[in-house]
Each structure stands twice: as C-alpha cells, then as structure tokens.
XYZ file of C-alpha atoms in Angstrom:
725
model
C 28.958 4.957 -2.012
C 29.728 7.636 0.026
C 27.292 10.132 1.288
C 28.095 12.969 -1.325
C 28.162 10.407 -4.136
C 24.357 8.998 -2.730
C 23.204 12.400 -2.473
C 24.294 13.576 -5.658
C 22.562 10.437 -7.595
C 19.418 11.144 -5.802
C 19.196 14.785 -7.509
C 19.874 13.052 -10.429
C 17.536 10.972 -10.386
C 14.769 13.344 -9.300
C 15.795 15.339 -11.961
C 14.604 12.353 -14.626
C 12.025 11.972 -12.468
C 10.438 15.260 -12.623
C 11.203 15.486 -16.178
C 8.692 12.251 -16.384
C 6.362 13.905 -14.439
C 6.209 17.225 -16.525
C 6.164 14.880 -19.898
C 3.069 13.345 -17.978
C 1.441 16.603 -17.156
C 1.969 17.540 -20.959
C 0.247 14.310 -21.962
C -2.790 14.831 -20.020
C -3.315 18.623 -21.149
C -3.041 17.226 -24.740
C -5.503 14.667 -23.848
C -7.985 17.143 -22.230
C -7.877 18.979 -25.064
C -8.662 16.360 -27.821
C -11.191 15.613 -25.102
C -12.910 19.102 -25.207
C -12.914 19.266 -29.242
C -14.238 15.563 -29.801
C -17.033 16.776 -27.168
C -17.593 19.672 -29.623
C -18.038 17.459 -32.285
C -15.610 18.876 -34.958
C -15.073 16.604 -37.865
C -15.580 13.143 -38.406
C -18.919 11.130 -38.353
C -21.173 11.323 -35.062
C -20.262 7.514 -34.391
C -16.768 8.159 -34.900
C -17.064 11.069 -32.554
C -18.678 9.097 -29.649
C -15.789 6.344 -30.225
C -12.812 9.235 -30.011
C -14.918 10.745 -26.588
C -15.209 7.330 -24.883
C -10.918 6.483 -25.984
C -9.834 9.842 -24.814
C -11.979 9.857 -21.543
C -9.931 5.937 -20.991
C -6.992 7.232 -22.329
C -7.011 10.246 -19.464
C -8.213 8.088 -16.543
C -4.541 6.146 -17.561
C -3.332 9.077 -17.169
C -4.735 9.982 -13.687
C -4.225 6.744 -11.879
C -0.209 6.997 -13.026
C 0.414 10.075 -11.307
C 1.124 8.311 -7.694
C 4.341 6.422 -7.985
C 5.154 7.080 -11.587
C 8.542 6.049 -11.523
C 9.774 3.315 -9.558
C 13.228 1.754 -10.832
C 16.235 1.975 -12.923
C 17.904 -0.932 -14.765
C 21.378 -0.472 -15.931
C 22.847 -3.328 -18.740
C 26.235 -4.126 -18.426
C 27.052 -2.237 -21.132
C 25.929 1.339 -18.989
C 22.727 1.714 -20.605
C 20.086 3.092 -18.208
C 16.032 2.122 -18.334
C 13.353 3.588 -16.106
C 10.747 1.478 -14.911
C 7.210 2.641 -14.154
C 3.107 2.459 -13.772
C 2.610 3.432 -17.802
C 4.656 3.600 -20.434
C 5.715 6.928 -21.415
C 8.191 7.944 -25.156
C 10.268 10.749 -26.041
C 8.187 13.656 -27.935
C 10.257 13.673 -30.502
C 10.583 10.529 -31.314
C 7.771 8.348 -30.297
C 9.494 5.261 -31.032
C 12.002 5.974 -27.879
C 10.727 5.167 -24.002
C 11.978 7.615 -21.508
C 9.853 5.180 -19.492
C 8.972 1.230 -19.789
C 5.453 0.000 -18.912
C 6.201 -2.389 -16.165
C 4.417 -4.528 -18.087
C 6.442 -4.759 -21.196
C 9.458 -7.098 -22.054
C 12.004 -5.015 -21.814
C 10.680 -4.417 -17.311
C 11.077 -7.872 -17.117
C 14.565 -8.237 -15.836
C 13.712 -5.529 -13.254
C 11.901 -8.615 -11.177
C 13.560 -11.181 -12.068
C 16.920 -10.820 -12.529
C 19.144 -12.092 -9.490
C 23.494 -12.800 -8.972
C 22.900 -16.287 -10.592
C 20.879 -14.912 -13.860
C 21.083 -11.633 -13.967
C 19.777 -11.312 -17.549
C 22.502 -9.023 -18.688
C 21.982 -6.377 -16.333
C 24.568 -5.098 -13.824
C 22.355 -2.921 -11.557
C 18.752 -2.662 -10.276
C 17.801 0.360 -8.431
C 14.512 0.606 -6.721
C 13.064 4.345 -5.536
C 11.389 4.780 -2.839
C 8.960 7.309 -2.951
C 6.405 10.279 -2.217
C 4.494 11.928 -4.109
C 6.492 12.877 -6.921
C 9.377 13.210 -4.930
C 12.105 10.454 -4.353
C 12.636 9.733 -0.606
C 15.401 7.035 -0.780
C 16.490 4.932 -3.673
C 18.638 1.395 -2.798
C 20.671 -0.535 -5.217
C 21.127 -4.270 -6.130
C 24.160 -4.920 -8.207
C 24.566 -8.368 -9.628
C 27.959 -9.489 -9.887
C 30.080 -7.796 -6.287
C 27.991 -5.429 -4.700
C 29.418 -3.476 -2.273
C 28.673 -3.976 1.435
C 26.295 -1.007 1.638
C 24.271 -2.318 -1.368
C 21.032 -4.110 -1.169
C 17.602 -4.665 -2.921
C 15.020 -4.881 -0.066
C 14.275 -1.886 1.165
C 11.454 -1.365 -1.310
C 9.913 -4.315 -0.153
C 10.277 -4.031 3.116
C 9.360 -0.389 3.382
C 6.107 -1.822 1.355
C 5.235 -4.958 3.787
C 5.718 -2.928 7.115
C 4.194 0.261 5.802
C 0.579 1.040 7.807
C -2.454 -0.735 6.340
C -5.270 1.616 4.755
C -8.696 0.524 4.278
C -7.589 -1.339 0.431
C -5.448 -3.527 -1.011
C -2.259 -1.951 -2.738
C -1.019 -2.780 -5.759
C 2.914 -4.180 -5.387
C 3.517 -3.124 -9.000
C 7.344 -1.557 -7.561
C 8.138 -4.809 -5.545
C 7.115 -7.655 -7.508
C 9.015 -10.167 -6.637
C 10.694 -13.313 -8.958
C 8.119 -15.698 -7.596
C 5.178 -13.738 -8.583
C 6.439 -12.092 -11.556
C 7.194 -15.638 -13.367
C 3.142 -15.978 -12.159
C 2.092 -13.247 -13.671
C 3.409 -13.571 -17.207
C 2.676 -16.559 -17.632
C 2.053 -17.778 -20.947
C -0.991 -20.222 -20.545
C -4.465 -19.558 -22.399
C -5.993 -22.183 -19.920
C -6.603 -22.264 -16.536
C -3.720 -21.194 -13.717
C -4.184 -21.840 -9.935
C -2.312 -20.394 -7.949
C -2.033 -21.493 -4.333
C -0.598 -20.218 -1.512
C -0.448 -19.641 2.360
C -1.839 -16.956 3.885
C 0.353 -13.545 3.115
C 1.786 -15.163 0.080
C 0.048 -12.127 -2.116
C -1.832 -15.100 -4.657
C -4.338 -12.653 -4.507
C -2.601 -8.687 -5.634
C -0.299 -11.436 -7.968
C -3.715 -12.636 -9.940
C -4.667 -8.790 -10.200
C -1.518 -8.038 -11.410
C -1.841 -10.890 -13.814
C -5.619 -9.260 -15.058
C -3.396 -6.124 -15.708
C -0.795 -7.947 -17.674
C -3.267 -9.749 -19.757
C -5.420 -6.348 -20.698
C -1.879 -4.934 -21.675
C -0.476 -7.992 -23.218
C -4.006 -9.369 -25.225
C -6.147 -5.502 -24.921
C -8.055 -5.787 -28.675
C -8.647 -9.911 -27.731
C -10.042 -8.955 -24.205
C -10.876 -5.446 -23.801
C -14.840 -6.003 -25.870
C -15.625 -8.297 -23.487
C -13.866 -7.404 -19.804
C -12.416 -8.956 -17.259
C -14.282 -10.701 -14.589
C -13.428 -10.855 -10.816
C -15.293 -13.168 -8.138
C -14.511 -12.642 -4.660
C -16.163 -14.015 -1.238
C -18.261 -10.973 -0.251
C -18.520 -7.516 -0.640
C -15.920 -6.218 1.943
C -13.077 -8.044 0.049
C -14.158 -6.529 -3.341
C -14.294 -3.261 -2.077
C -10.411 -3.911 0.109
C -9.568 -5.111 -3.829
C -11.185 -2.787 -6.061
C -8.297 0.047 -6.308
C -5.441 -1.956 -7.423
C -6.612 -2.564 -11.139
C -7.541 1.315 -11.551
C -4.549 2.323 -9.687
C -2.575 -0.079 -12.781
C -5.461 2.058 -15.609
C -7.648 -0.868 -16.089
C -11.141 -0.257 -15.805
C -12.521 -2.801 -17.961
C -13.299 -5.181 -14.706
C -16.165 -6.028 -13.289
C -16.346 -7.565 -9.392
C -18.812 -9.932 -8.067
C -19.784 -11.880 -5.234
C -20.896 -15.200 -6.125
C -24.405 -14.314 -4.618
C -24.272 -11.601 -8.022
C -23.695 -13.958 -10.707
C -27.680 -13.808 -11.410
C -28.503 -10.240 -11.952
C -31.179 -9.033 -9.563
C -30.825 -11.579 -7.244
C -31.305 -10.036 -3.679
C -29.867 -12.852 -1.523
C -31.375 -12.316 2.148
C -30.142 -15.794 4.047
C -27.479 -18.441 4.770
C -27.933 -22.122 4.228
C -27.018 -24.707 7.273
C -23.677 -26.366 6.434
C -25.978 -29.445 5.484
C -27.887 -27.495 3.085
C -24.742 -25.924 1.416
C -22.971 -28.915 1.000
C -26.360 -30.816 -0.158
C -27.248 -27.357 -2.822
C -23.465 -27.835 -3.925
C -23.369 -31.118 -5.012
C -23.594 -31.739 -9.262
C -26.199 -34.916 -7.479
C -29.061 -31.493 -6.934
C -28.664 -31.566 -11.137
C -31.162 -34.669 -10.594
C -33.379 -32.942 -7.981
C -33.862 -30.286 -10.507
C -34.918 -32.248 -13.327
C -37.076 -33.884 -11.190
C -38.910 -31.010 -9.902
C -39.225 -29.625 -13.190
C -40.980 -33.203 -14.334
C -43.061 -32.759 -11.208
C -44.645 -30.060 -12.523
C -45.642 -31.489 -15.866
C -48.561 -32.599 -14.608
C -51.329 -35.284 -15.558
C -54.955 -34.580 -14.916
C -56.368 -36.788 -12.037
C -60.199 -36.514 -13.743
C -60.802 -35.774 -17.136
C -61.313 -31.506 -17.828
C -64.142 -30.670 -20.121
C -64.091 -28.127 -22.413
C -67.413 -26.739 -23.360
C -66.792 -25.408 -26.805
C -69.652 -23.871 -29.277
C -70.771 -26.700 -30.580
C -69.148 -29.797 -28.321
C -67.484 -30.599 -25.361
C -64.096 -32.721 -25.393
C -62.507 -33.769 -22.320
C -58.376 -33.461 -21.874
C -57.734 -37.092 -20.464
C -54.903 -38.588 -18.651
C -54.045 -40.449 -21.720
C -53.808 -37.545 -24.469
C -52.062 -35.454 -21.535
C -49.788 -38.339 -20.767
C -48.927 -38.546 -25.093
C -48.419 -34.941 -25.067
C -46.398 -34.732 -22.103
C -43.756 -37.769 -23.492
C -43.862 -36.184 -27.249
C -42.718 -32.627 -25.282
C -39.818 -34.338 -23.154
C -38.707 -36.127 -25.928
C -38.554 -32.777 -28.044
C -35.345 -32.064 -25.902
C -36.495 -28.500 -25.549
C -36.115 -26.406 -21.965
C -39.275 -26.810 -20.505
C -41.094 -23.539 -20.724
C -39.925 -23.678 -25.087
C -41.677 -27.483 -24.933
C -45.159 -26.400 -23.614
C -45.727 -25.284 -26.859
C -44.704 -29.134 -28.048
C -47.452 -29.941 -25.418
C -50.092 -27.902 -26.469
C -49.532 -28.540 -29.842
C -50.319 -32.229 -29.134
C -53.404 -31.664 -27.081
C -55.360 -29.462 -29.081
C -54.500 -31.932 -32.037
C -56.289 -34.357 -30.162
C -59.436 -32.126 -28.921
C -59.482 -30.402 -32.554
C -59.543 -34.042 -34.478
C -62.286 -35.406 -31.375
C -64.279 -32.610 -31.975
C -65.046 -32.147 -35.445
C -65.365 -36.256 -35.534
C -68.196 -35.314 -33.409
C -69.895 -31.945 -35.046
C -69.422 -33.561 -38.450
C -70.471 -37.078 -38.426
C -72.052 -38.275 -41.117
C -71.723 -35.757 -43.171
C -68.220 -34.257 -43.365
C -65.357 -37.117 -44.366
C -61.763 -36.850 -44.023
C -61.260 -36.636 -47.940
C -62.943 -33.052 -47.864
C -59.413 -31.513 -46.849
C -60.454 -28.148 -46.928
C -63.705 -28.241 -44.667
C -61.816 -30.517 -42.705
C -59.241 -27.642 -42.096
C -61.430 -24.931 -42.159
C -63.503 -26.443 -39.034
C -60.000 -26.935 -37.276
C -58.663 -23.241 -37.654
C -62.161 -22.410 -36.096
C -61.623 -24.278 -33.063
C -58.498 -23.673 -32.648
C -59.472 -19.820 -32.128
C -62.273 -21.174 -29.890
C -59.563 -23.062 -27.977
C -56.943 -20.548 -28.027
C -59.845 -17.994 -26.473
C -61.393 -20.755 -23.724
C -60.522 -19.518 -19.836
C -61.081 -23.286 -19.026
C -58.560 -24.494 -21.469
C -56.035 -21.826 -21.106
C -56.471 -22.600 -17.059
C -55.797 -26.221 -17.844
C -52.489 -25.816 -20.322
C -51.200 -23.362 -16.821
C -52.231 -26.063 -14.387
C -50.844 -29.015 -16.497
C -47.461 -27.570 -17.893
C -47.379 -24.403 -16.156
C -44.659 -21.418 -17.112
C -42.154 -21.087 -14.827
C -38.956 -19.304 -14.078
C -36.135 -19.790 -11.967
C -37.608 -18.539 -9.091
C -41.263 -19.563 -8.827
C -40.269 -23.555 -9.104
C -37.536 -23.373 -6.761
C -39.312 -21.119 -4.077
C -42.062 -23.964 -3.523
C -40.062 -26.276 -4.278
C -38.009 -25.438 -0.808
C -41.032 -24.625 1.457
C -42.810 -27.689 0.306
C -42.230 -31.224 2.192
C -44.163 -33.107 -0.425
C -42.780 -31.850 -3.459
C -39.104 -32.478 -2.220
C -40.053 -35.917 -1.948
C -41.547 -36.205 -4.882
C -38.325 -34.528 -6.679
C -36.072 -37.210 -4.755
C -34.241 -34.125 -2.551
C -32.995 -34.347 1.313
C -35.713 -32.874 3.699
C -32.479 -30.411 4.688
C -33.477 -28.289 1.963
C -37.508 -27.535 3.823
C -37.493 -23.733 5.029
C -39.872 -21.666 5.755
C -40.102 -18.702 3.856
C -38.992 -20.625 0.364
C -37.871 -17.227 -1.517
C -35.055 -16.307 1.237
C -32.351 -16.554 -1.304
C -28.792 -18.140 -0.386
C -25.841 -17.714 -1.757
C -26.108 -21.493 -2.592
C -29.411 -20.878 -4.251
C -27.518 -18.980 -7.128
C -25.978 -21.808 -9.143
C -29.224 -23.599 -8.572
C -31.365 -20.581 -10.220
C -28.434 -19.945 -12.991
C -28.954 -23.634 -14.003
C -32.746 -23.060 -14.161
C -32.673 -20.193 -16.743
C -30.881 -23.054 -19.065
C -32.993 -26.141 -18.037
C -36.755 -23.876 -18.178
C -35.739 -21.828 -21.582
C -37.526 -18.467 -22.421
C -41.160 -17.880 -22.220
C -41.545 -16.930 -25.714
C -44.451 -14.923 -24.880
C -43.143 -12.919 -21.914
C -40.738 -12.306 -24.466
C -42.460 -11.168 -27.005
C -44.097 -8.791 -24.476
C -41.220 -7.347 -23.462
C -40.008 -6.528 -26.992
C -42.988 -4.791 -27.910
C -42.470 -2.815 -24.980
C -39.353 -2.171 -25.668
C -40.175 -0.944 -29.332
C -42.581 1.536 -27.514
C -39.953 2.877 -25.029
C -37.836 3.381 -28.107
C -40.227 4.827 -30.162
C -41.131 7.107 -27.327
C -37.298 7.907 -27.121
C -36.860 8.504 -30.874
C -39.884 11.054 -30.913
C -38.625 13.005 -27.812
C -35.138 13.169 -30.199
C -36.885 14.552 -32.945
C -38.070 17.148 -30.761
C -34.712 18.252 -29.195
C -33.888 18.286 -32.647
C -36.873 20.682 -33.711
C -36.114 23.231 -30.729
C -32.235 23.214 -31.171
C -32.690 23.926 -34.757
C -35.331 26.907 -33.651
C -32.011 28.151 -31.218
C -29.726 28.031 -34.033
C -31.893 30.053 -36.411
C -30.422 33.278 -36.303
C -26.850 31.629 -36.521
C -25.028 32.507 -39.605
C -24.304 29.732 -42.466
C -21.256 27.850 -41.229
C -22.554 27.318 -37.918
C -26.030 25.453 -39.185
C -24.156 23.370 -41.196
C -22.532 21.947 -38.184
C -25.676 21.976 -36.927
C -27.198 19.973 -39.312
C -24.491 17.784 -39.559
C -24.732 16.689 -35.573
C -28.569 16.802 -35.557
C -29.868 16.035 -38.845
C -27.850 12.956 -39.482
C -29.244 11.417 -37.151
C -26.958 10.978 -34.519
C -29.309 12.341 -31.807
C -31.906 10.228 -32.449
C -29.571 7.396 -32.978
C -27.718 8.084 -29.510
C -31.613 7.430 -28.038
C -32.397 4.623 -30.028
C -29.694 2.544 -31.283
C -26.793 2.370 -29.013
C -26.756 1.265 -25.646
C -24.090 3.933 -24.026
C -23.413 2.316 -20.920
C -20.608 1.371 -20.383
C -19.121 -2.272 -20.877
C -19.056 -2.758 -16.696
C -22.616 -1.782 -16.729
C -23.960 -3.445 -19.177
C -21.674 -6.537 -18.235
C -22.861 -7.227 -14.718
C -26.486 -6.710 -15.302
C -26.648 -9.347 -18.303
C -27.018 -13.053 -17.225
C -25.455 -14.405 -20.446
C -22.751 -11.980 -21.135
C -19.141 -13.498 -21.672
C -15.556 -12.903 -20.708
C -12.541 -12.819 -21.829
C -10.992 -13.786 -18.221
C -12.238 -14.684 -15.077
C -10.374 -14.375 -12.005
C -11.684 -16.461 -8.857
C -10.361 -15.667 -5.394
C -11.238 -17.728 -2.199
C -11.762 -20.286 -4.881
C -11.229 -23.276 -1.969
C -14.788 -22.328 -1.114
C -16.822 -22.634 -4.377
C -19.126 -25.749 -4.634
C -19.146 -27.589 -8.341
C -22.686 -26.098 -8.647
C -20.447 -22.895 -8.377
C -18.047 -23.845 -11.406
C -20.934 -24.714 -13.363
C -21.969 -21.195 -13.247
C -18.409 -19.573 -13.535
C -17.727 -22.224 -17.221
C -20.823 -20.820 -18.543
C -19.588 -16.916 -18.125
C -16.125 -17.323 -19.805
C -16.462 -20.098 -22.797
C -13.422 -19.621 -23.766
C -12.067 -21.900 -20.092
C -9.663 -18.179 -19.644
C -9.264 -18.555 -15.605
C -6.652 -17.470 -13.051
C -7.961 -19.439 -9.788
C -6.720 -18.196 -6.591
C -7.093 -20.112 -3.108
C -5.735 -22.375 -0.463
C -6.977 -25.838 0.043
C -6.225 -25.629 3.737
C -8.350 -22.581 4.570
C -11.728 -24.079 3.017
C -14.572 -23.537 5.760
C -17.343 -24.487 3.074
C -18.545 -27.724 3.261
C -19.478 -27.770 -0.048
C -15.884 -26.534 -1.162
C -12.914 -27.935 -3.100
C -10.617 -30.909 -1.554
C -8.617 -31.015 -4.758
C -8.252 -28.330 -7.411
C -8.241 -31.647 -9.825
C -11.876 -32.646 -8.531
C -13.206 -29.031 -9.436
C -11.321 -28.528 -12.829
C -10.871 -32.043 -14.440
C -14.844 -31.730 -15.407
C -14.046 -28.876 -17.473
C -10.468 -28.425 -18.575
C -8.617 -31.949 -17.849
C -5.470 -31.148 -19.608
C -5.885 -26.374 -19.645
C -4.944 -26.143 -16.306
C -1.797 -25.424 -14.486
C -0.640 -24.809 -10.958
C 1.872 -22.788 -9.150
C 2.373 -22.538 -5.751
C 3.462 -18.862 -3.637
C 5.627 -19.947 -0.884
C 6.888 -16.763 1.478
C 4.885 -14.712 3.361
C 4.900 -11.016 2.475
C 2.132 -10.207 4.919
C 2.788 -11.948 8.535
C 5.524 -11.475 10.924
C 7.145 -14.760 11.894
C 6.034 -14.239 15.597
C 2.674 -14.167 14.720
C 3.279 -17.275 11.726
C 4.569 -19.348 14.473
C 1.378 -19.834 16.368
C -0.485 -19.815 13.109
C 1.725 -22.655 11.947
C 0.905 -24.532 15.017
C -2.469 -24.537 14.258
C -2.459 -25.551 11.162
C -0.371 -28.848 11.516
C -3.543 -29.881 14.289
C -5.959 -29.829 11.108
C -3.707 -29.950 7.966
C -0.165 -31.715 9.257
C 0.944 -32.560 5.238
C 0.432 -28.651 4.258
C 3.705 -26.616 4.619
C 3.092 -22.535 5.933
C 4.443 -20.397 3.959
C 7.929 -18.564 5.233
C 7.600 -15.038 6.860
C 10.199 -12.634 5.167
C 10.144 -10.760 8.141
C 9.924 -10.739 11.764
C 8.584 -7.949 13.974
C 9.921 -8.157 17.461
C 6.397 -8.389 18.517
C 5.777 -10.673 20.419
C 1.619 -11.845 20.274
C -0.157 -12.242 23.074
C -2.743 -14.052 24.941
C -4.866 -13.141 28.541
C -7.853 -14.764 30.321
C -10.777 -12.938 31.067
C -14.014 -13.071 33.111
C -17.708 -12.741 30.705
C -17.972 -9.696 32.560
C -14.420 -8.332 31.930
C -14.636 -9.208 28.031
C -16.466 -5.929 26.716
C -13.974 -3.715 29.056
C -10.966 -5.963 27.312
C -12.066 -5.299 23.925
C -12.760 -1.901 23.994
C -9.431 -1.466 25.516
C -7.832 -2.702 22.563
C -10.067 -1.112 20.616
C -9.172 2.447 21.831
C -5.035 1.424 22.352
C -5.220 1.160 18.511
C -7.768 3.887 17.909
C -4.479 5.953 18.832
C -1.935 4.449 16.006
C -1.803 4.720 12.942
C -3.162 1.468 10.089
C -6.087 -0.464 11.039
C -7.263 -2.929 13.737
C -10.156 -5.767 13.621
C -11.557 -7.832 16.319
C -12.653 -11.473 15.128
C -15.034 -13.636 17.094
C -17.923 -16.181 17.156
C -21.097 -14.910 16.996
C -22.354 -13.105 20.221
C -19.037 -11.534 20.678
C -19.332 -7.638 20.731
C -17.995 -5.623 18.104
C -16.793 -8.967 16.483
C -16.970 -9.841 12.813
C -16.791 -13.495 11.905
C -13.337 -15.121 10.557
C -15.205 -16.130 7.226
C -15.906 -12.379 6.617
C -11.690 -11.584 6.525
C -10.502 -13.836 4.418
C -7.950 -11.922 2.472
C -8.077 -9.030 4.282
C -5.243 -7.610 6.463
C -5.097 -5.317 9.463
C -2.339 -4.106 11.243
C -3.726 -5.634 14.591
C -5.865 -7.977 15.469
C -8.174 -9.141 18.447
C -8.709 -12.463 18.656
C -11.864 -13.382 20.618
C -12.706 -17.063 21.950
C -10.423 -19.248 19.914
C -12.131 -22.362 21.796
C -15.343 -21.477 20.601
C -14.464 -21.190 16.990
C -12.532 -24.298 17.343
C -15.678 -26.011 17.970
C -17.834 -23.761 15.624
C -18.399 -26.450 13.090
C -16.282 -28.560 11.419
C -13.816 -26.313 9.860
C -13.337 -24.618 13.311
C -9.605 -25.238 12.833
C -9.620 -23.705 9.487
C -11.752 -20.393 11.213
C -9.008 -19.710 13.851
C -6.614 -20.321 11.397
C -7.806 -17.570 8.960
C -8.311 -15.627 12.249
C -5.239 -15.015 13.563
C -2.978 -14.531 10.150
C -5.153 -11.251 9.069
C -2.807 -9.095 11.026
C 0.872 -7.652 9.691
C 1.660 -6.000 12.766
C 0.100 -7.070 16.336
C -1.881 -9.828 17.248
C -3.699 -10.560 20.640
C -6.074 -13.153 21.621
C -8.771 -13.313 24.315
C -10.312 -16.245 26.066
C -12.914 -16.739 28.187
C -12.781 -21.063 28.512
C -9.475 -22.877 28.177
C -7.089 -21.761 26.055
C -6.297 -24.480 23.088
C -3.019 -26.137 22.890
C -1.966 -25.133 19.931
C -2.253 -21.707 21.359
C 0.447 -22.237 23.806
C 2.855 -20.075 21.796
C 1.048 -17.274 22.693
C 2.495 -14.675 25.551
C 0.223 -14.713 28.354
C -0.462 -11.748 29.904
C-alpha cells in the first residue's frame, strides 16, 4: 500500500470510527434521559421503576467503559463485505437489527481472532487499529492468501506487549490470539483448567472467558454472579479493572482468606501446619474435636427441684449422647435431642418419686400434667442449664477451633498433630478458613440464637417501617399546596407503600455486596487463579460456593510453592467432577522477553526438568545482569535501582527474602508484572524452604523489560546466564 493510499485509508477509517463515537455519545445521552425520568417515577409501579433504574444504571456503566478503545479492528470477507469489531455492539439507529459495530464476543466476531492463512474462515483481510483515545494512530493489515511484503498482522500485539505497565492489568480484547480465543469461547459446562507458564496470559484469558460467558449466558448467570478467587489483595487489585473495562460488574473478587465473611486473617502458618490443615485428613480431627466437646459427667450432677432432687449421671448422659449422635443432625441441632433424652429421664425419675404410692402410669392426665410442671422447672433451673452447656455446649466454628489450637490436651484428644499448637488460638490464618467454613456445616445452626437474631431483625424492620411512614406524612404535608395532578403522583409514590417496601421488604444492596456478605451465597461460575496453591480443603469451600460445578481454573504446577497445594489437577478435581473437567494449555509467553526467559528456564530445568518453558514471542535486546555486593553495599545498590527506574516510564519492584530493605517476597508477586525487576539474594530464596526454586522462578519472570540480580553470597549455577556487572 502506498503512503498516499495508506493516508486515505487512515482518514476513511477515522471517519467511520468517529461516527461510532457519535453514535455512542447519542446512546449515552438517551440512557441518561431515561435514567433521570425513571428516577422521577414517571409511569409504572414503584417496583417496576426500581428495576428500570437499576437496568439503566448498568447500561450507563456499560457505555462509559466502551469509550476507551471502542473499535479495534475490521474484518473483510472474500466477497468484499466489512465488519468492524469493538468493545461493545452498536446498531444502526434506523435498523436496530443491523450492527455497525460487532461486540468482540459475538459469534460473527470470532474470525477476527482465529482466522489464519491456512484457515481464513472465509475472510480476506484482518485490519487492526492502534488507537489513542478516539483517534486511530496506525493500522496494520493481515491479508489471508497472498499478502504484499509490507502487510503484517502483529503490530497491535507487539505494541501491547512492549507498552510500559501501569498499576493494573489491561484487557487484551484487541489482541486476543487464536489459542487464547479457543479457550475463551470453549463450550464446556464443567471445570476448565487453563495451565500455562509465566506470561502466557492465562489470567487475562480466564477473565475474558467470564466476560464471554456473561455475554452468551447472561440470563442464567447474572442473578447469581461470578466469583473470582486470587492469591492476595495486590493480585486482585491488579486484575480488578479488566472485567469492568469489558462492561461486566456482577463479579465478586476474593482471596482464599475472604471466603468466610467477617473473618480477619492476621497470622501465618508454618509450612507443616498449612500442610496438615490443607489435607482432607483434618476432617477427622474436626469431627473428633466436636465429639470431645460432647461430654459425660465425671460425677452425678444434682438438680434440686421444688419437690425432689434428681441427678444427671454418666449413664443417662451417655444414652442421650448416643441418641443425639445417631440422629445425624449437626452438633448444635442435635443438642435438642440430647436435652430431650436427659429431661425425659429426669422427669420420669422425679414423677416416680413424687407420685410414689398414689400415682400410676395409667393416670395419663395427671402424669403428663406433672411432667409439664417439671419441664418448666428444669428449663428455669440454672444448675440444669449450666450442666447442659457443659455436657453439650452450643459451639461456633471459632469457639471450637480457638481452644483446640491453644491446648495440647485437646489436640491429643482429637488425634491432631502438635504442630497445630499455637499460643493465640484466635490468630486466624488463611489455612483456617476452610476449616471454619467446614465447621459451619458440621456444627449447624444455633436455633435459639437464630430466633433472637430474627426477632432483632423484625424489630429493626418495624422501626424502619415507622420511619418510612413518618417520612410519607411529612412529604404529604409538603405537597399539600400542590395541584390535583401532582397530588395524584405523590399518592402513587407514597401511599402505594413503595417507600415502606423499600425500607422493609427489599434488600437494595448490589449483587456484589450481597454475595460477599453471605456465606451461603452460590455462584453460577467461579474463576480460581493461582490454583496450584490451593489445598484439598480449599477446594471443598469452593465447591460449596458453586453447586453446578462451573469453574475456570488457572494455574501452573511448576510455580507451586505451598506444601498443601496441587501436585496434579486430577487429584484435586476428580473427587468432585471426575468426568466434567477438561485441560487446555497456553504455550506462548507474551510478557517475558526471550533474554529473561532463557535465564528463568535454566532455573525451571533444575527443579522441574520435565516441564517445557513457554516460548517468548519477542526479544527486548536488553540483557539481564547480576552484581555481587557486600552487606554494606546492598542498601545503596537497591536505592540506585529504585532511583533509575523512577526516571523511566512504567513500573518496577524489588523482590527478595525476608529482611531485605524495601523488598517484597516472591509469593506476593505471583500473577503480577512489572517493567523492571530487581531480585536480591537469590541464593537465600533458593535455600528458603522446599519450594525455594519455584519462588525464584516466579521472581525472575515478573519482568517485561529489564531484570537485575544482586547477590551477596554465591550466585546459583542456574543463573550463570546473567551478565556480570
């Protein structure tokens, strides 16, 4: 294409895209007008208006995120027809069925990502735009068939992977590659495992898959939402803008430590304790710990009633305990069975003594009347109440686990390893979360407490209803001077009960807020990132959150650091979805330049020789380096790196073992990327635990442009490919 021809094409494409933005702005204005009208309550019932307001607010958000990179390419068919591909779909205002911009998730847009010279999908040309704001600054063509020498299709991809990083992950909607698109659109109702080495884009592919599923299955998925689980808050913050940038907001982001609402993780387990807690064998410990709290009295407990003294002996308590356990009810719910048996025995004994010589069992009415009186006495007797709490206490997950962890004798009684012993039983760790979640079901509800809570909620609802009624009275007075037509509208708003309904009957929180606060919420789809770190117990929690078993699982077994993590995907998934999980791999590294990946691959070969490293799509021309420093020189060398990188565009980080000033551990950087990375004391990282090599591999592969290594001791042999400074 000549320079003149290129300039004319660029102007033509700019005119078309400008027209799309004009259409987008008009749509925004229309939605804003309708939103304002809906807020004013014009027409429909209050509930209908509320639904309309929410729908219009969501539509406004969808249109707002489309402004950046609205259109990123064009497809030309062999017959000469054009289709423009973009972030959302737009239609001709005169013909709502005629698209002027195809949503990237639409079936008709698939060829934009998968067409090749060998399989052109009936396409002649793929044109990719490089945009800045609303302006097209460049475009490249890929012609399927016989392209001319100056036509190429990788400019947009290379521009994206070479661009400086900022604080968050960007979507790849404009540069999705064929192997990625196949995974994004995969029609599989069960569990999809996406495995790939560093930089292969597995996380962003999983997020785009969520956007695709929400687009194609919106009615089924939208009401319950999607859960995305990532390793730490920094990672979630990094990926958090991808789905909103694609117009999707009904997504809950959590770390494994957030899966029990209201719990605060403040401590960290030893590797051995994490391994023990992560194993399914801990279930036996939990059940034994509960059984240990279901006690028998060492000596008979006397209960002094008005006319007689009765005793709770070991034999009675044992019978009651056996019946409660046989019931199959969770611990707290089985308490009623335990109490029922104990009270039955005590009342039978008391009646026999009180009625000795004059009351026979044939006198049923007198017998039952006396039993009723005795039951009331027992219920009001403090000694009896204390005895029941000692023999079969109401337990919460926290009140069971905390005393267990802080007592060597309780651990022994439960058959638990003493490695779980700690001084502060209530200092919760991430590994405690699945145990606490499991105990919610093993212990069951405290019905008495639930009743008190329900009564408190009802009192609050009544108070809110009274407040709403007061507001209506005030508004009625304010509108008293208005004309008849206005008063009719006021009556419709107020006296239909709409305001009271808002206060009393409806939960007006957004889906994300409601789901995050509800332990029993179930999702239509769950994304699990860095899944190789999750334990067997972690998977039990996640499977409860998604009964239909629809998952996108993202990970890399070679990067596993946790002792409790996965050694194979089948071992983790087969107990839940033996025939409903499929595996896909990503093999191309879009993040790490070849110069850095060659060094990281040498580390990988030492601890996982059978794993093939991903192939880098580019070289940066910058060689990674190493420098030996003394302990005194180290702070200055780190400051020098930070100072130099502060003057460059992009992001940087220092990664090192504990004690290195200004450094973060590799475990906190998994899934993140930075333009420049400085790794400090690699020899200490390697020596720090059994998964030290995986830690170092993760650290080395965070860089997209520049990598440096500072070492005080010996330089590991695997890093011999670094250029010594």
